[in-house]
Coordinates of C-alpha atoms and ligand atoms in Angstrom, one line a residue:
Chain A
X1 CA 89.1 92.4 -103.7
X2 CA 90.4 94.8 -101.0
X3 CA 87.4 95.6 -99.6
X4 CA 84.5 93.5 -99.2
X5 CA 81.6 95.2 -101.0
X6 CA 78.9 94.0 -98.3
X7 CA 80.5 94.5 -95.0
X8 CA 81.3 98.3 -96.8
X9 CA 77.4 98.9 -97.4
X10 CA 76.8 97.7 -94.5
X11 CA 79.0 99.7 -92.8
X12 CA 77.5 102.8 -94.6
X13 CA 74.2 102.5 -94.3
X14 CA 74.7 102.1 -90.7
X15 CA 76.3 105.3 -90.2
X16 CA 73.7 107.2 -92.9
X17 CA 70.8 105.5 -90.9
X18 CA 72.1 105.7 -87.6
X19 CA 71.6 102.0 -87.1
X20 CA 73.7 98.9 -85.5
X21 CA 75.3 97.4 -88.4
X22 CA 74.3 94.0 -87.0
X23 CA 71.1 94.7 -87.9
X24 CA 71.6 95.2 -91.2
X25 CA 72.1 92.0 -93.4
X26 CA 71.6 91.3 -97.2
X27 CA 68.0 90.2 -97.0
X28 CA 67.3 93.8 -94.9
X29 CA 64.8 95.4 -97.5
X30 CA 65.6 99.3 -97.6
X31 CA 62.5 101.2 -97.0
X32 CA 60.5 98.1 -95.2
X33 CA 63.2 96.8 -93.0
X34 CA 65.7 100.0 -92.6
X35 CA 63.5 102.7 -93.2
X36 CA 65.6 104.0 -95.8
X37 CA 64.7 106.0 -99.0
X38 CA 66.4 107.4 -101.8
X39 CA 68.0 110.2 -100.3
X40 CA 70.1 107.4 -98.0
X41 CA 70.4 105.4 -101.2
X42 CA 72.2 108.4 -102.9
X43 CA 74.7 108.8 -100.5
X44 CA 76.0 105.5 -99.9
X45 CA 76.1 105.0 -103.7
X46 CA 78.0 108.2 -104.5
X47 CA 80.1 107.8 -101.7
X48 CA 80.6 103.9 -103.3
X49 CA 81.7 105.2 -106.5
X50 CA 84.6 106.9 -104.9
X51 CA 85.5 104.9 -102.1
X52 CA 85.2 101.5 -104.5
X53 CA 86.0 103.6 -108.2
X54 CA 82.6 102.0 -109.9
X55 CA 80.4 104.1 -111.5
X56 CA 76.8 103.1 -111.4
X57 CA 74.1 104.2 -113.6
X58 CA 70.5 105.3 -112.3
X59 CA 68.6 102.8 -114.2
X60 CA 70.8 99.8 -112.0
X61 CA 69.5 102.1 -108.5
X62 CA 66.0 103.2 -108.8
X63 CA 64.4 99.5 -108.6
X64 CA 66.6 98.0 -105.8
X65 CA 64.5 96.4 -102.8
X66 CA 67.1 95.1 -100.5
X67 CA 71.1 95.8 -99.5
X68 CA 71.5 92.0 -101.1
X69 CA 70.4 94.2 -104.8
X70 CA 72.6 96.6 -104.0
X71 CA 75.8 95.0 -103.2
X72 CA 75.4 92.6 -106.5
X73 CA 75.6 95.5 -108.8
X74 CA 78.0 96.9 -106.8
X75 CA 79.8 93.7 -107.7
X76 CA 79.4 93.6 -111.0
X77 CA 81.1 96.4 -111.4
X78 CA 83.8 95.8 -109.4
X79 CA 84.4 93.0 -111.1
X80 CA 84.7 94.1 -114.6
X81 CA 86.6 96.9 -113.7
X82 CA 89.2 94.1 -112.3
X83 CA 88.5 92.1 -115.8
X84 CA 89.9 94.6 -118.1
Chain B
X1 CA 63.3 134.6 -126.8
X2 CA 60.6 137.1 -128.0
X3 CA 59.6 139.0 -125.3
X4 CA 56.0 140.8 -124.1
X5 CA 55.5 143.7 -122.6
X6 CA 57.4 145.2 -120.0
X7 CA 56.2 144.4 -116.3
X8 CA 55.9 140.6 -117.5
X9 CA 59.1 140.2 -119.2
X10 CA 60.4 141.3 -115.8
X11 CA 58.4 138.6 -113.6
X12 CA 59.6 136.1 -116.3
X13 CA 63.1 136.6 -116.0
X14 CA 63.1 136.5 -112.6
X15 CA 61.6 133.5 -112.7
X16 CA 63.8 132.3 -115.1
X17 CA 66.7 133.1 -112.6
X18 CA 64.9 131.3 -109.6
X19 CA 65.1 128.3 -111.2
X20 CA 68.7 128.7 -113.1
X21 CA 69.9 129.7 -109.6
X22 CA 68.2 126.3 -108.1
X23 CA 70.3 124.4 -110.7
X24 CA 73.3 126.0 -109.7
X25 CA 72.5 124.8 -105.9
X26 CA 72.2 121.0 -106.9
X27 CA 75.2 121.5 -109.9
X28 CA 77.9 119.1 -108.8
X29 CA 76.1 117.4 -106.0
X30 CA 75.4 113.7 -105.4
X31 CA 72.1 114.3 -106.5
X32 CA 72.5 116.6 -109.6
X33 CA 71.9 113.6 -111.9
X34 CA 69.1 112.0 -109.9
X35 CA 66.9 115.2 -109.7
X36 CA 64.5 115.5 -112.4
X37 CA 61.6 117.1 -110.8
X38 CA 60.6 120.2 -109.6
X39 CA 57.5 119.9 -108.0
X40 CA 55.1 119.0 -104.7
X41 CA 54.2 115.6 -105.7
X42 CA 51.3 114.0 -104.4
X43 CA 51.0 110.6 -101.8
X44 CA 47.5 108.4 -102.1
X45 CA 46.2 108.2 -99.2
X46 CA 45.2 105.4 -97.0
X47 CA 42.2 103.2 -99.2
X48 CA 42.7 105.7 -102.4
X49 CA 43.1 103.8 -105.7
X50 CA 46.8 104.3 -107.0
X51 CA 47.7 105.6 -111.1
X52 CA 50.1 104.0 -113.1
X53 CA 52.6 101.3 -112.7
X54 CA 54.5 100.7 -109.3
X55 CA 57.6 101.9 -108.6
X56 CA 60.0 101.0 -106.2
X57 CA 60.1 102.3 -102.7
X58 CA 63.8 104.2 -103.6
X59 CA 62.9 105.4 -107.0
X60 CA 64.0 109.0 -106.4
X61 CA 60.9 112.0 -106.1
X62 CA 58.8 108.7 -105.7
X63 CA 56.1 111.3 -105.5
X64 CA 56.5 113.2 -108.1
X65 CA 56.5 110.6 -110.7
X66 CA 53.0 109.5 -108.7
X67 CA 51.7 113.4 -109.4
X68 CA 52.3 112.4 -113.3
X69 CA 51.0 109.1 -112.9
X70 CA 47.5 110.9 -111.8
X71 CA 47.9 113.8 -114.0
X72 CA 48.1 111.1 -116.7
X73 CA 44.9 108.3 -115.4
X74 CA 43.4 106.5 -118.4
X75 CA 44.7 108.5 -121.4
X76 CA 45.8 106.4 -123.7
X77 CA 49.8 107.8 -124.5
X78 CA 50.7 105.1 -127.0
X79 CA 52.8 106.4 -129.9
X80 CA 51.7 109.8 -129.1
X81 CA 53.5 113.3 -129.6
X82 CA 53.6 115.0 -126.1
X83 CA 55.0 118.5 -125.4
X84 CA 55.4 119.4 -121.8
X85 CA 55.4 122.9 -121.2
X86 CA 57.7 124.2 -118.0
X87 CA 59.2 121.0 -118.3
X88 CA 61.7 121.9 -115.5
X89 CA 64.5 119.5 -115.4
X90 CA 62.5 117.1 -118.0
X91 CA 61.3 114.4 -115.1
X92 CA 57.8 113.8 -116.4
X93 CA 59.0 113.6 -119.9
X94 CA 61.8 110.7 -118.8
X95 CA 59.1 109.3 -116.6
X96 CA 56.7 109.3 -119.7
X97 CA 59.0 107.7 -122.3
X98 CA 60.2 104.6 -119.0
X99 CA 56.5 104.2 -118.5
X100 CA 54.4 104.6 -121.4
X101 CA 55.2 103.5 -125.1
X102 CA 55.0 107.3 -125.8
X103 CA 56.4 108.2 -129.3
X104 CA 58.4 111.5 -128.9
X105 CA 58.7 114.2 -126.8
X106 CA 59.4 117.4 -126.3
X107 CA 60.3 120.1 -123.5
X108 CA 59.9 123.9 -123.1
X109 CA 61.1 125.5 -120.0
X110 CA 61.7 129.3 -120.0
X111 CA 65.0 128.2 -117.1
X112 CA 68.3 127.9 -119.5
X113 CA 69.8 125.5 -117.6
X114 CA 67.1 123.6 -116.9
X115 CA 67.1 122.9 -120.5
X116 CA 70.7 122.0 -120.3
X117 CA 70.0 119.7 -118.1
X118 CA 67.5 117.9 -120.7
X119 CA 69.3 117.7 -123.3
X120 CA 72.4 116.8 -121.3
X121 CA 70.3 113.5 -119.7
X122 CA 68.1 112.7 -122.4
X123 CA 70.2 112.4 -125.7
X124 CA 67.9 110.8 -127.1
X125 CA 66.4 111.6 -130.8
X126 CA 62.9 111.5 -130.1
X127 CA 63.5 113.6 -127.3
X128 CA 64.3 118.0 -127.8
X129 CA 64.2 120.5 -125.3
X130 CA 63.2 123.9 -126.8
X131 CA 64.4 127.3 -124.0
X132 CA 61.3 129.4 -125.0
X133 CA 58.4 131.1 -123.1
X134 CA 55.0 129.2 -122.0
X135 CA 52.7 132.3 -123.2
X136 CA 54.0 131.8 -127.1
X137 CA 55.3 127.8 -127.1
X138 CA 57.7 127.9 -129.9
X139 CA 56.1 124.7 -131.5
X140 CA 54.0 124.8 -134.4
X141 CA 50.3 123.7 -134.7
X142 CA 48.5 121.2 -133.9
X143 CA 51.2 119.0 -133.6
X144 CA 50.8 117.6 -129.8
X145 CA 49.0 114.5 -129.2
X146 CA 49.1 115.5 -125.6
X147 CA 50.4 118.6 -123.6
X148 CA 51.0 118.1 -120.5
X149 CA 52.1 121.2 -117.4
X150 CA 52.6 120.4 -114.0
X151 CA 52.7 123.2 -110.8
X152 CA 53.9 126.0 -113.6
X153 CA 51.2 128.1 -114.7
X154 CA 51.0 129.7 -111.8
X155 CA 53.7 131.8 -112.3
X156 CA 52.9 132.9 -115.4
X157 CA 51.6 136.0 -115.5
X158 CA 49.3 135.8 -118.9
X159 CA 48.1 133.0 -118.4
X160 CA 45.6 133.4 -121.1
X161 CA 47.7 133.6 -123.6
X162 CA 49.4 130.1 -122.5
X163 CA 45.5 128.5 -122.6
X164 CA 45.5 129.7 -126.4
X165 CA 48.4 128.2 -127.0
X166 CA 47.7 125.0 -125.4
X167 CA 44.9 125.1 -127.8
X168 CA 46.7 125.9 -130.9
X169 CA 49.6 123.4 -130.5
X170 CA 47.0 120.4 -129.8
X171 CA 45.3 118.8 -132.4
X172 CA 41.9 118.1 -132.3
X173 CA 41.4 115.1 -130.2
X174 CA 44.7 115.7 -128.1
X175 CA 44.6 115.6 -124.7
X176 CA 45.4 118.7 -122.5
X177 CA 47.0 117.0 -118.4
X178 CA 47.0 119.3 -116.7
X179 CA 47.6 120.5 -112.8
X180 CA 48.3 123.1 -110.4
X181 CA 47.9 124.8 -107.7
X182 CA 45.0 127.1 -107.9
X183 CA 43.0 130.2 -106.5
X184 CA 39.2 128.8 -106.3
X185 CA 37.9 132.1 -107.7
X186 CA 40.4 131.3 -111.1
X187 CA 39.5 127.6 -111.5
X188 CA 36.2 127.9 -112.6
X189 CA 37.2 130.8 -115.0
X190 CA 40.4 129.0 -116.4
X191 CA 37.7 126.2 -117.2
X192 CA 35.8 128.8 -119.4
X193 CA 38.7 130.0 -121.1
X194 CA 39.5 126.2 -122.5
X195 CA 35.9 125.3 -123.1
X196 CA 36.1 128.3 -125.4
X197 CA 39.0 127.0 -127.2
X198 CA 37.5 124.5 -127.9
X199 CA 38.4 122.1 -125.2
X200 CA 36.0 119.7 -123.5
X201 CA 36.7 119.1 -119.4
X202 CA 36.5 115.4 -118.8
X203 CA 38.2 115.1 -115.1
X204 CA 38.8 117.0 -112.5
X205 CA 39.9 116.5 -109.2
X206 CA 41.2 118.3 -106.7
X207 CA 44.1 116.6 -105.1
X208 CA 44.8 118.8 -102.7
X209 CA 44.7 116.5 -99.6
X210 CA 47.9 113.5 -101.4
X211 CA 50.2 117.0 -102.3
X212 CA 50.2 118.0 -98.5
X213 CA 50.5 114.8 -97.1
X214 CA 53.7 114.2 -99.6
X215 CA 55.0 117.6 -98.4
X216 CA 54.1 116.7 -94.6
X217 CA 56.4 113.7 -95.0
X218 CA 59.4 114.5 -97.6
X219 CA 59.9 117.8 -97.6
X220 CA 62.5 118.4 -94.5
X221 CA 64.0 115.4 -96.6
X222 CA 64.0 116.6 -99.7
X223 CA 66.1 119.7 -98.8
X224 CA 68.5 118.0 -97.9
X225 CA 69.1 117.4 -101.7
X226 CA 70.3 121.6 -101.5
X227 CA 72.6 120.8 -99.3
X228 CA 74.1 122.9 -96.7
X229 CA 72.6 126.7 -96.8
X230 CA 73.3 130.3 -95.9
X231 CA 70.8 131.1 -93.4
X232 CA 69.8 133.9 -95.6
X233 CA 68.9 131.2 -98.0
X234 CA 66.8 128.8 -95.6
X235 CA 63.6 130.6 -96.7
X236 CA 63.8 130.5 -100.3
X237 CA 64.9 126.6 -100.1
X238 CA 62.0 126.1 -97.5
X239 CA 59.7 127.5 -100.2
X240 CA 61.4 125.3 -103.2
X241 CA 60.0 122.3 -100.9
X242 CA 56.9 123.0 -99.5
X243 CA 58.3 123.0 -96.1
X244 CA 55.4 123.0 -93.5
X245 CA 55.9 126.4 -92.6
X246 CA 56.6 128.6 -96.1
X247 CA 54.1 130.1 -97.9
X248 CA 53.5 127.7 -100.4
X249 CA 52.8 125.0 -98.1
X250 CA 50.3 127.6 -96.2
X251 CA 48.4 127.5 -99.4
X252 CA 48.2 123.7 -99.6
X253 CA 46.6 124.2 -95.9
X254 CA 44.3 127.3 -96.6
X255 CA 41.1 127.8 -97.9
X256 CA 41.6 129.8 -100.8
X257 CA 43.3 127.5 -103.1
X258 CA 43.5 124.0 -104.0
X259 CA 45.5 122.0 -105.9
X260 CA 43.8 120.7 -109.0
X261 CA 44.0 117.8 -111.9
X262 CA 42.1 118.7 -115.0
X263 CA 41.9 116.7 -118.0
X264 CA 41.0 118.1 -120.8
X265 CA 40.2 116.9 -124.6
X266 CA 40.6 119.2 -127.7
X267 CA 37.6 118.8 -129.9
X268 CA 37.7 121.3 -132.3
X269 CA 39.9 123.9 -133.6
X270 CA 39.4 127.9 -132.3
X271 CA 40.0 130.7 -133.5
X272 CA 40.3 132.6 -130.8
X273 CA 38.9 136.7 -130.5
X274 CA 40.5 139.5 -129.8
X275 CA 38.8 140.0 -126.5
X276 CA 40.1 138.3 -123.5
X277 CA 37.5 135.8 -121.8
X278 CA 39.3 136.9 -118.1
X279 CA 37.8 140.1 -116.9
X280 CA 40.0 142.4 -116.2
X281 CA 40.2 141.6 -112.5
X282 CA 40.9 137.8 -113.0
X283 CA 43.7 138.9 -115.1
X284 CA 45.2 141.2 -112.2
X285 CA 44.9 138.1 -109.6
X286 CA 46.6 135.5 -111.8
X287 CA 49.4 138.5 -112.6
X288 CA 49.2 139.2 -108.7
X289 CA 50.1 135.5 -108.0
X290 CA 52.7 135.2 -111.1
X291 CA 54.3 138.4 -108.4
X292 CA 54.2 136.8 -105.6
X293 CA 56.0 133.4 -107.1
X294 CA 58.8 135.2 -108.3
X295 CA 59.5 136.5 -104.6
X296 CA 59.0 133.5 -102.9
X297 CA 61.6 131.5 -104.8
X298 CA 64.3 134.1 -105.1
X299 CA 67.1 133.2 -103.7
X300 CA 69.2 135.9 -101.9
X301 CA 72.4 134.9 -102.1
X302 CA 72.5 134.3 -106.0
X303 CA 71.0 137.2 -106.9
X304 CA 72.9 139.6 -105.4
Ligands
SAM401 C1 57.8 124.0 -110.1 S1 58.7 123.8 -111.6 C2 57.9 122.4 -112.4 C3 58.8 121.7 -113.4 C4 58.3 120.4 -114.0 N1 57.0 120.6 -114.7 C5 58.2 119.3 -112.9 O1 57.0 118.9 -112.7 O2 59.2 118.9 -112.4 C6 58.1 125.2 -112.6 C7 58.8 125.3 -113.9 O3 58.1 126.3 -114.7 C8 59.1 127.0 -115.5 N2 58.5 128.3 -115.9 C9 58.1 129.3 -115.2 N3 57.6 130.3 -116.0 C10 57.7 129.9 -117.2 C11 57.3 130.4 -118.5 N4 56.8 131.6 -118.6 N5 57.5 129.7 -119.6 C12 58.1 128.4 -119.5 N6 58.5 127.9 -118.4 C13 58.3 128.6 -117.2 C14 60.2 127.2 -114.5 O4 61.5 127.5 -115.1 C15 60.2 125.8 -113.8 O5 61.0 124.9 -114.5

């Protein structure tokens, strides 16, 4: 893959949150560690499914707990789209 | 869409256009699919025992789907038949079916698109979405389980005629959730209209303190979901949210109205009179506020 899916959300929800992408790492949970909520969660996805061409449905989103969660689906999808 | 008399048929198609409009403001977003609710929601507060099943901390309108999950406490929803009237963009209906084993459901919102919405996210054959009017419910008799209506009766201008109908689309031992924001010298009255439907009160609560703090803490947010505004626009948007600030948050702040759960349980079948159990005054206030509801969300530039 091109692009490394977790250095990309990291990168991202750095710049949404205004935070040091150092201190963001795949264990960071997204409203305890990062304060984040779903409104930061909704950007980085949508801008994911252009920047990366997956398409994610809500159901895979609304449960996530850490960036770890969210780059696996992510990946999942990356990599089926690559399968076929 | 059958329509009343003249001065409500007005109110109600504006209000119909406030929220069409607010779909047309989210239409094509990031967010578009993600926003189901329309509402204040409500936060427990520190110690408070929380409804429902947990959710997790980035389940979008967190708050909202909390609001339901009080609105809802013990009733038992299994298998049941629940119509939600003003079911905006069908949240608590999706909420209800993810949650609870419910059996079907069904949606009446007097906002087209809102409805197109619905229908559009939940495909689903136990699931319809009627476009029709809260004061004459186009479903038939006795056919609900449970009807729920969250923060919409407060626009509606008869809202008399809406209790009746609550009434006459329940059956008897149904379950009417129910809440709103609402002026303390209409509570007690709206209370008396049900009981004389034939509806028993078995909760109420008045929840005003959790739907300020969630508007204290996610409103600024939440507009951010609207995106980027005409400044001619801000207010309207401001009001959509609750900011602290609009007029609608004043009211979660003042002393003349609170923002109330009732439960109710239907248990036996009314006929109702021809006389009106509001006095004539009641009737003007609840007609006054249905007014004023209609202003504060219209939104300038799309109605022009
Ligand atoms: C604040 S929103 C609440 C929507 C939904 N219950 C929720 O909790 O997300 C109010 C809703 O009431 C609807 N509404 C207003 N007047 C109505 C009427 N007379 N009949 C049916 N729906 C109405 C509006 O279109 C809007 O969708």
């Amino acid at each position: 893959m091109e692009i490394a899916t977790f250095e990309w959300v990291r990168d991202r929800f750095a710049e949404v949150l205004e935070l040091d992408p150092a201190e963001i790492s795949k264990n960071s949970r997204f409203a305890d560690d990062l304060d984040a909520d779903s409104i930061d969660l909704i950007e980085v996805v949508n801008s994911a499914e252009h920047s990366l061409g997956v398409t994610m449905a809500e159901e895979e989103l609304y449960d996530l707990e850490t960036v770890g969660q969210l780059v696996d689906a992510i990946d999942r999808h990356r990599a089926a789209a690559t399968d076929s | 869409m059958t329509t009343v008399d003249g001065g409500d048929a007005a109110l109600k198609a504006g209000q119909a256009g406030n929220f069409d409009n607010l779909n047309d403001v989210v239409a094509g977003s990031a967010f578009d699919r993600h926003l189901r609710f329309f509402n204040f929601g409500y936060q427990p507060l520190e110690g408070e025992p929380v409804a429902g099943p947990s959710l997790g901390p980035l389940f979008p309108n967190r708050d909202s789907a909390q609001l339901l999950f009080e609105v809802v406490g013990p009733t038992d929803l299994t298998g049941a038949r629940v119509v939600e009237v003003g079911c905006g963009r069908g949240g608590n209906l999706w909420l209800l079916r993810r949650s609870f084993e419910v059996g079907s459901v069904v949606g009446v919102d007097i906002a087209f698109k809102s409805i197109v919405f619905c229908r559009e996210s939940m495909p689903d054959a136990d699931a319809s979405f009627i476009h029709g009017d809260a004061e004459r419910v186009p479903v038939g008799s006795g056919v609900a389980d449970a009807v729920v209506s969250v923060e919409t009766s407060c626009t509606y201008p008869d809202i008399e005629a809406f209790f009746r109908d609550v009434a006459r689309i329940l059956r008897v031992g149904g379950h009417f959730l129910y809440t709103d924001l609402m002026d303390h010298a209409l509570r007690q009255p709206f209370i008396a209209v049900l009981e004389g439907l034939g509806l028993e009160l078995i909760h109420e609560r008045d929840i005003t303190p959790n739907v300020n703090a969630s508007r204290r803490s996610r409103a600024e947010r939440q507009k951010l979901a609207f995106g980027d505004h005409t400044e001619g626009d801000a207010a309207a948007m401001s009001e959509f949210v609750g900011q602290s600030g609009s007029r609608l948050f004043e009211y979660l702040s003042g002393e003349e109205r609170s923002y109330t759960i009732l439960r109710f349980r239907k248990v036996t079948d009314v006929e109702p009179g021809p006389e009106r159990v509001l006095t004539t005054a009641e009737q003007a206030l609840v007609r006054q506020h249905a007014a004023d509801a209609v202003d504060l969300l219209t939104i300038p530039s799309a109605s022009s």
